[in-house]
Short mmCIF file of C-alpha atoms in Angstrom, two decimals:
data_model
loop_
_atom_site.label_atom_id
_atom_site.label_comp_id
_atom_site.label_asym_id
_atom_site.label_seq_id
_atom_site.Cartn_x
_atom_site.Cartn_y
_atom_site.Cartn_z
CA UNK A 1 5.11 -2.02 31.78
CA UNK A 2 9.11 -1.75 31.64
CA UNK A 3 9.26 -4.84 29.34
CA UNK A 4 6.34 -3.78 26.95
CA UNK A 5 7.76 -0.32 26.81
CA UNK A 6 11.22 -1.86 25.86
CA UNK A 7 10.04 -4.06 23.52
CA UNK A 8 7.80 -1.04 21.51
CA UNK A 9 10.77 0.90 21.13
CA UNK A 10 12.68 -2.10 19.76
CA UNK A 11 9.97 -2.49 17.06
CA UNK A 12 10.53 -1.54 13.84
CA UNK A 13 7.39 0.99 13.44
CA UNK A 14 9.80 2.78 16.35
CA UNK A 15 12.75 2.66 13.46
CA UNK A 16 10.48 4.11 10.83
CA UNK A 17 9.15 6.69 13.30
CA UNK A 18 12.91 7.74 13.67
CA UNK A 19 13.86 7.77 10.13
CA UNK A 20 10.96 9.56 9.79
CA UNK A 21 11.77 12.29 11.76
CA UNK A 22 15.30 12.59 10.31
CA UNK A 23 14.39 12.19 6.74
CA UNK A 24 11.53 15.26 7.46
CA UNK A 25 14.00 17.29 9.47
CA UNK A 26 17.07 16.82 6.77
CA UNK A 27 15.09 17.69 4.03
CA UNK A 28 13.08 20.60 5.78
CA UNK A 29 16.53 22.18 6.58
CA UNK A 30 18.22 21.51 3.23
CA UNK A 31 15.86 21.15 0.65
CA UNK A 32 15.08 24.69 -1.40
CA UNK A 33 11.24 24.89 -1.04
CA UNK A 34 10.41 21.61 0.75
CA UNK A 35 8.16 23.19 3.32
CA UNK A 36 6.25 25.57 1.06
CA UNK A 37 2.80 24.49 1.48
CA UNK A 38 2.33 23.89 -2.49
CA UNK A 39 4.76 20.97 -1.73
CA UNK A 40 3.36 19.28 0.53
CA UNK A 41 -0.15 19.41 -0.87
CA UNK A 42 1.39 18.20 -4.03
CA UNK A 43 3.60 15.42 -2.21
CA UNK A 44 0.40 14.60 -0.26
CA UNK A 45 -1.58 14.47 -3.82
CA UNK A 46 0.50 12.36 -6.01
CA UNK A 47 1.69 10.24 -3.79
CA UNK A 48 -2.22 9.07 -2.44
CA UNK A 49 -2.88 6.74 -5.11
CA UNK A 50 0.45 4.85 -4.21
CA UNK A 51 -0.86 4.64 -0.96
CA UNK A 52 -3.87 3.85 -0.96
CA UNK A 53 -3.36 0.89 -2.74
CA UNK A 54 -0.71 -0.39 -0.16
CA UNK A 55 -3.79 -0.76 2.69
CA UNK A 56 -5.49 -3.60 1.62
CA UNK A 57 -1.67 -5.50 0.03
CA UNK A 58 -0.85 -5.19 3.92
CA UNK A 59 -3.86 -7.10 4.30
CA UNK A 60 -3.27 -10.06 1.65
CA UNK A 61 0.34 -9.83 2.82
CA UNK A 62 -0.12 -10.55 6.32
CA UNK A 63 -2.52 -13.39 4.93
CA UNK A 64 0.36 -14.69 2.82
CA UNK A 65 -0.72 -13.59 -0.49
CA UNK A 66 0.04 -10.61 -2.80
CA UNK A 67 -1.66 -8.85 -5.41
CA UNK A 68 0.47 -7.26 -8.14
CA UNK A 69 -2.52 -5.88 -10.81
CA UNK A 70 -3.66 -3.49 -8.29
CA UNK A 71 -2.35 -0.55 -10.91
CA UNK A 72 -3.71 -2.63 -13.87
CA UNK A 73 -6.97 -3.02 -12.00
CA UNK A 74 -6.75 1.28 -11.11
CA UNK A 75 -6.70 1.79 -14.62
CA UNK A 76 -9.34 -0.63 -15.59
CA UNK A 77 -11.78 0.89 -13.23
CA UNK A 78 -10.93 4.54 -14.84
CA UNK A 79 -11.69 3.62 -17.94
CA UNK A 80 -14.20 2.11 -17.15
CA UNK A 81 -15.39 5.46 -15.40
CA UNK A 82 -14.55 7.33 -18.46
CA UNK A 83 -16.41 5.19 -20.91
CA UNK A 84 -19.43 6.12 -18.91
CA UNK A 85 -19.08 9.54 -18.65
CA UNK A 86 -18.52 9.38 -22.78
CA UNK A 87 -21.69 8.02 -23.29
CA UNK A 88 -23.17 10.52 -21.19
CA UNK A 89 -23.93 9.24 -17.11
CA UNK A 90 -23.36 11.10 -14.61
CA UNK A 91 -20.45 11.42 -12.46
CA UNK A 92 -22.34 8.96 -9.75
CA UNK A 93 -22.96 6.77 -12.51
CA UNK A 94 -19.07 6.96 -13.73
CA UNK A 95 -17.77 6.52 -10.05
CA UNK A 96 -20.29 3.32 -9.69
CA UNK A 97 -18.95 2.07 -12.73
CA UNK A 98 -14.71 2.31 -11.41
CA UNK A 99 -15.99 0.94 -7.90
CA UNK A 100 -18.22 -2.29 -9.72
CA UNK A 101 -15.53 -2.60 -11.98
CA UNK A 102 -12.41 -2.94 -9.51
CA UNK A 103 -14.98 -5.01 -7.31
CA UNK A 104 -15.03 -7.60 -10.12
CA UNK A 105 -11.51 -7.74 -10.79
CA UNK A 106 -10.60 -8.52 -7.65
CA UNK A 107 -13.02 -11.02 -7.34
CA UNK A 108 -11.67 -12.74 -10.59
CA UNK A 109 -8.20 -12.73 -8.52
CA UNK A 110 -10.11 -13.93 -5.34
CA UNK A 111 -11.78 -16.44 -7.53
CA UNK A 112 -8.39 -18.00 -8.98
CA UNK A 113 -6.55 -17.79 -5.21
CA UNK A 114 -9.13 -18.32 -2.49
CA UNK A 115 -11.06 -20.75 -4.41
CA UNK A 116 -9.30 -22.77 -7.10
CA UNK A 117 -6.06 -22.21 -4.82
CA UNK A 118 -3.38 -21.11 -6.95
CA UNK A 119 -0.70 -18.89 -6.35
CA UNK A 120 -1.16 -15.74 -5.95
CA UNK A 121 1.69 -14.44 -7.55
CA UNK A 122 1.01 -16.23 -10.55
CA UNK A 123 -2.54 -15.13 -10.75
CA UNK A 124 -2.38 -11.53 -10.20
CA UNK A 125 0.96 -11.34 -12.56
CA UNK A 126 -2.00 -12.67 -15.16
CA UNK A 127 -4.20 -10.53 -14.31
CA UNK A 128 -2.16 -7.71 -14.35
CA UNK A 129 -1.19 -8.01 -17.91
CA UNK A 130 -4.92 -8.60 -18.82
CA UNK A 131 -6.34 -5.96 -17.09
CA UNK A 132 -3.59 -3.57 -18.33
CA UNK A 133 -4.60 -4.88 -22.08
CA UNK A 134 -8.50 -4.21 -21.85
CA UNK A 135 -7.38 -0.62 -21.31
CA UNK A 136 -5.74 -0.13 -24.66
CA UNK A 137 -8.38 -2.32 -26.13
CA UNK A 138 -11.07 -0.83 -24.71
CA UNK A 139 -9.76 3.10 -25.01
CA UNK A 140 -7.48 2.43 -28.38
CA UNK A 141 -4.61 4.14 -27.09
CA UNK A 142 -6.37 7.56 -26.61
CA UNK A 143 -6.85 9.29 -23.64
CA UNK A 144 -10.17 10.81 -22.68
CA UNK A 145 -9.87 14.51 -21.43
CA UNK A 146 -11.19 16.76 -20.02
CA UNK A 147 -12.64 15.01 -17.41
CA UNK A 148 -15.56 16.81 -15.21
CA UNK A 149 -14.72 18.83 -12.45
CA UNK A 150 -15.42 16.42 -9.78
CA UNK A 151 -12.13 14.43 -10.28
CA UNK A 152 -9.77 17.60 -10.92
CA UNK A 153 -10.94 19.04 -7.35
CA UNK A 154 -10.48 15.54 -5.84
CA UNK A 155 -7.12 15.26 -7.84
CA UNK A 156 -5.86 18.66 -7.41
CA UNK A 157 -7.60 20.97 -4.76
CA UNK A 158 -7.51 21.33 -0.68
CA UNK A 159 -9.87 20.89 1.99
CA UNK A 160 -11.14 24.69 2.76
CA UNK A 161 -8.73 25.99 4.93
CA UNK A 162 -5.52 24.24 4.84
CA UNK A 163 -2.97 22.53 2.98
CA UNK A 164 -4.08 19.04 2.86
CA UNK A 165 -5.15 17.82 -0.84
CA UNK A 166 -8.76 15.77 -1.03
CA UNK A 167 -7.16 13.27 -2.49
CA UNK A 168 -5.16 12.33 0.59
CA UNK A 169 -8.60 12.20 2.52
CA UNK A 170 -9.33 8.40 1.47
CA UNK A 171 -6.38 7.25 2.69
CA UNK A 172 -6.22 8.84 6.21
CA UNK A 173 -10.29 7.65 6.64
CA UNK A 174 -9.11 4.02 5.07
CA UNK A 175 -5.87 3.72 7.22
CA UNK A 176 -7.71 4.14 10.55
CA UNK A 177 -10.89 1.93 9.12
CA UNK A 178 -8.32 -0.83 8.06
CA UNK A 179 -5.95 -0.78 11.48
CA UNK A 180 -9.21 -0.82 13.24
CA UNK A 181 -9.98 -3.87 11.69
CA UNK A 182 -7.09 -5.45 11.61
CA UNK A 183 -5.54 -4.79 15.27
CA UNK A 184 -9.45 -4.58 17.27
CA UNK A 185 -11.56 -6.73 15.41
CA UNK A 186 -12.21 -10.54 14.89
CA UNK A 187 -11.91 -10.50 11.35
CA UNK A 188 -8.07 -8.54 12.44
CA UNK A 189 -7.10 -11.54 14.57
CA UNK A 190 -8.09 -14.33 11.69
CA UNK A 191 -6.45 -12.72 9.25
CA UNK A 192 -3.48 -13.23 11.71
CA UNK A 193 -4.24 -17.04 11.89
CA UNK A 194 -4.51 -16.86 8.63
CA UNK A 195 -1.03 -15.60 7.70
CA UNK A 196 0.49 -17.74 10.34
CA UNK A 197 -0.69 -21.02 9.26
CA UNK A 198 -3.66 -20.94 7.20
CA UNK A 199 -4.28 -25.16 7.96
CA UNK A 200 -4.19 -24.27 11.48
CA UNK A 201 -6.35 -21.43 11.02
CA UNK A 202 -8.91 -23.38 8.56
CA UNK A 203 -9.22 -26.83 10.89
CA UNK A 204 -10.17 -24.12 13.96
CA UNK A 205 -13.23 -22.85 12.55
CA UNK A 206 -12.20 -19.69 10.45
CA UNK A 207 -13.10 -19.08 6.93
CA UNK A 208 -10.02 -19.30 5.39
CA UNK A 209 -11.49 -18.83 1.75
CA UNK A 210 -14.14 -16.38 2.22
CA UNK A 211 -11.76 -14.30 3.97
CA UNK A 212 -9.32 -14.22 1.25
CA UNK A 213 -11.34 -13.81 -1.24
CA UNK A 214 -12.81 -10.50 0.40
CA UNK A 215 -9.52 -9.48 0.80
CA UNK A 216 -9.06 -9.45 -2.64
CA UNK A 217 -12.03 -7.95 -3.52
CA UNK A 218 -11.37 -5.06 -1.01
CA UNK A 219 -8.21 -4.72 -2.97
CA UNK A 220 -10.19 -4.02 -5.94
CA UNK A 221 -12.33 -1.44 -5.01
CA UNK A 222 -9.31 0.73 -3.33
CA UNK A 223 -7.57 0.10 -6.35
CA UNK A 224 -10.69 1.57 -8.59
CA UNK A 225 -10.84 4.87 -5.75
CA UNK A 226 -6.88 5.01 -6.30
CA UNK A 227 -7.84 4.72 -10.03
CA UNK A 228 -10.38 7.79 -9.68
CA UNK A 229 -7.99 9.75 -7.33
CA UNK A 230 -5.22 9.87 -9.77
CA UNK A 231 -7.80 10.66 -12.79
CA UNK A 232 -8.20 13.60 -11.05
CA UNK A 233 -4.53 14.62 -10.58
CA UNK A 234 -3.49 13.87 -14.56
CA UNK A 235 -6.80 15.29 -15.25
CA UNK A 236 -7.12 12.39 -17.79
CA UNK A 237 -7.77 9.07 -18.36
CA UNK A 238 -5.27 7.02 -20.39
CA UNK A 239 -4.52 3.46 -20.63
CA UNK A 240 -1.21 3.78 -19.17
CA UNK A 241 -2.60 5.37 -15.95
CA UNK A 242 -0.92 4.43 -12.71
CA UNK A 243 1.70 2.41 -15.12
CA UNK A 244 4.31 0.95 -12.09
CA UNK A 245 2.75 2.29 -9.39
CA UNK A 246 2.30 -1.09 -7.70
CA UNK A 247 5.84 -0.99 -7.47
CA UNK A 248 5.29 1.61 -4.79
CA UNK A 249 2.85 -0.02 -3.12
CA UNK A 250 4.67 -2.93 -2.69
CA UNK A 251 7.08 -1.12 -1.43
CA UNK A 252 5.14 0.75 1.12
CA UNK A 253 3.90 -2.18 2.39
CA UNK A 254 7.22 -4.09 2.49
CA UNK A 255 9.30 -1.24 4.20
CA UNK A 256 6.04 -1.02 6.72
CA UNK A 257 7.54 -3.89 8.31
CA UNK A 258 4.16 -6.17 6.70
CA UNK A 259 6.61 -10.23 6.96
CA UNK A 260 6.11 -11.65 3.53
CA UNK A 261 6.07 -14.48 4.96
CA UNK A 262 2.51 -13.80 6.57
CA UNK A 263 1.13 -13.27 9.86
CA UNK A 264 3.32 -10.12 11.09
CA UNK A 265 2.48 -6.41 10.78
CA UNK A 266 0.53 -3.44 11.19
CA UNK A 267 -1.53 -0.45 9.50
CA UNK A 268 0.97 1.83 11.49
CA UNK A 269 3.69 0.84 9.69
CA UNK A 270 2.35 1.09 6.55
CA UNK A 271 1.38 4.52 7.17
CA UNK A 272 4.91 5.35 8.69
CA UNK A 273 6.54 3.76 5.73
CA UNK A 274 4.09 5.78 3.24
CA UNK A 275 5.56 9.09 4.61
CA UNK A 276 8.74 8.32 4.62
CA UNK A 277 8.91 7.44 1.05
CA UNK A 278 6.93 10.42 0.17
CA UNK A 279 9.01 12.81 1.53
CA UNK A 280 12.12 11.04 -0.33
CA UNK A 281 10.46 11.27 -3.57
CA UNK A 282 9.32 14.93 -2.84
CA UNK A 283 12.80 15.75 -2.01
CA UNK A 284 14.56 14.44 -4.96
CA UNK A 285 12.36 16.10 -7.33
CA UNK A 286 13.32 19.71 -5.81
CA UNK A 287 16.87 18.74 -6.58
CA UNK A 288 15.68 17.67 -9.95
CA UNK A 289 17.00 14.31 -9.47
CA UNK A 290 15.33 12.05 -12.22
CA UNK A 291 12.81 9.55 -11.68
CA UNK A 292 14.65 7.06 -12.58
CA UNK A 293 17.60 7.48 -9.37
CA UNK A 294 13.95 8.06 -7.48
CA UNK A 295 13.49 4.84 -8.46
CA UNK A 296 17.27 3.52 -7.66
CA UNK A 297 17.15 5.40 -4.52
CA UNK A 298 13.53 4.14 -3.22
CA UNK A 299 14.99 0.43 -4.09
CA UNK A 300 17.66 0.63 -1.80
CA UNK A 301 15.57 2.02 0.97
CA UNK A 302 13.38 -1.21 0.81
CA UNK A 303 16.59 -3.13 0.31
CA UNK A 304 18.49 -1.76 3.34
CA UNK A 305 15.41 -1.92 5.56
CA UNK A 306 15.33 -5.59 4.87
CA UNK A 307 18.63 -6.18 5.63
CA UNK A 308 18.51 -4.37 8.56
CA UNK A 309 15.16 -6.16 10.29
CA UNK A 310 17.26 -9.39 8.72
CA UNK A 311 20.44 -8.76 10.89
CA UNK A 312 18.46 -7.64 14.07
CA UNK A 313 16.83 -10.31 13.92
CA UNK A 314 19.45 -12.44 13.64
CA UNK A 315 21.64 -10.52 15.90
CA UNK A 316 18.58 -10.69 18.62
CA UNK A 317 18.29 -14.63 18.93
CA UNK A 318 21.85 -14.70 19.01
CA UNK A 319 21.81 -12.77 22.19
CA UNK A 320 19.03 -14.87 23.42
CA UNK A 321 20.52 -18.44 22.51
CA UNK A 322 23.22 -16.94 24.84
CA UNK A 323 21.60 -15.90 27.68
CA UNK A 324 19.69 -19.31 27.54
CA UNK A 325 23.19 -21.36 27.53
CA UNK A 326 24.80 -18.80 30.52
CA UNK A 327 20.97 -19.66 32.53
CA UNK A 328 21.54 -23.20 31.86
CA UNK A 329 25.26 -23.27 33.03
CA UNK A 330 24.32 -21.51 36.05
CA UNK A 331 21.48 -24.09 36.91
#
């Protein structure tokens, strides 16, 4: 119990956890108004989308892939929602139309990856570019507002009763689905395999390309509920929704402590790494820092964190290499 108690706190969710802590403290003590509870709703709002979309990366991460057009795909799937509601369905109708929609582009990602086995990289730097063009073909460059009241509540209100935005909500219920999955579930454990040596995983019986291409659908349809989340907070739908925001998901997902080289990482992380950046970005707008030096300063966040799991890494088999050479002197 010792060992595996030594061993968490070595981990790298404990680092987050910590620079969580200090990050929260340091800005609740000197940041003018970071506390107010129409900051946090509003950090919890805008930030959701980002988020959301960083659950089911972790996913195709771990499984040694990556998909890049999740904010082209988010965009797609609101316009696709708002072309419905123009020619007059009903908000079910509209949301159907997002969730179908980001369902079949990540199928046409899953299709190219899982199936015809190119990279994924490649693919979804494609797709990201196409998907990102059938907005402005298919809106023309105009935006489509208002928007019924559905998505501005989801977008912009809180549950009854306390500070915590709706459109938050997804992501806490998707976070605990997804690390349930992943970390107590059979599908969890071959998406493991998976990452950590997909021929290994496919000659012992698991379904290496059904599994990825799931994965990538999954990806789509967050991506279309991140889509209808931040319709609701620009109160909008343009075709430059959610322009760069994969950048942020990438991020969250990287800084989470999710290997890109496969096969390593958790859902805690993730979520760790989500409010930690959050609470950066909250904290430099209230000093009116631009979003560009958000941008810089969110960079070298994911930069440093890499260096650091790089160098403890390193530093860590150094110390073992030596305690293996002092064992074998002293036999």
């Amino acid at each position: 119990m010792k060992s595996a108690l030594i061993k968490q706190l070595k981990s790298w969710e404990a680092v987050l956890l910590l620079l969580v802590v200090v990050v929260v403290g340091a800005a609740s003590a000197l940041v003018p108004g970071f506390t107010q509870p129409f900051s946090i709703s509003t950090a919890l709002a805008t930030f959701a989308p980002a988020a959301l979309m960083a659950l089911p990366l972790a996913l195709l991460i771990i499984a040694r892939h990556i998909d890049i057009s999740v904010a082209s795909t988010s965009a797609l799937s609101s316009v696709a929602a708002g072309l419905a509601l123009q020619a007059g369905a009903p908000v079910a109708v509209a949301l159907g139309a997002a969730l179908v929609t980001g369902m079949v582009c990540g199928a046409i990602n899953g299709v190219f990856v899982a199936v015809l086995g190119l990279p994924a990289l490649l693919v979804t730097l494609g797709t990201l570019a196409l998907f990102r063009g059938l907005c402005y073909v298919l809106l023309g460059g105009s935006p489509i507002s208002p928007v019924p009241d559905f998505f501005t509540v989801l977008g912009n209100d809180n549950v009854p009763g306390m500070i915590v935005p709706w459109a938050i909500v997804p992501f806490v219920i998707l976070a605990i689905v997804f690390a349930v999955v992943l970390q107590g579930g059979v599908v969890g454990r071959r998406i493991y395999a998976i990452g950590g040596n997909p021929d290994t995983a496919y000659y012992s019986g698991v379904q290496v390309t059904g599994i990825t291409f799931g994965l990538f659908v999954v990806s789509g349809m967050v991506a279309a509920l991140a889509g209808v989340i931040n319709t609701g907070i620009t109160s909008q739908i343009a075709p430059d929704a959610a322009l760069g925001m994969e950048l942020d998901a990438i991020t969250v997902a990287f800084l989470g402590g999710i290997s890109f080289l496969g096969g390593k990482g958790n859902i805690t992380g993730v979520v760790l790494a989500a409010t930690l950046i959050l609470t950066l970005r909250k904290s430099l707008q209230l000093l009116n820092v631009s979003g560009y030096t958000q941008g810089i300063a969110i960079g070298g966040v994911l930069i440093g964190s890499l260096l650091i799991t790089n160098i403890s890494a390193a530093i860590i088999r150094s110390l073992q290499e030596r305690r293996r050479n002092a064992q074998a002197k002293a036999a």
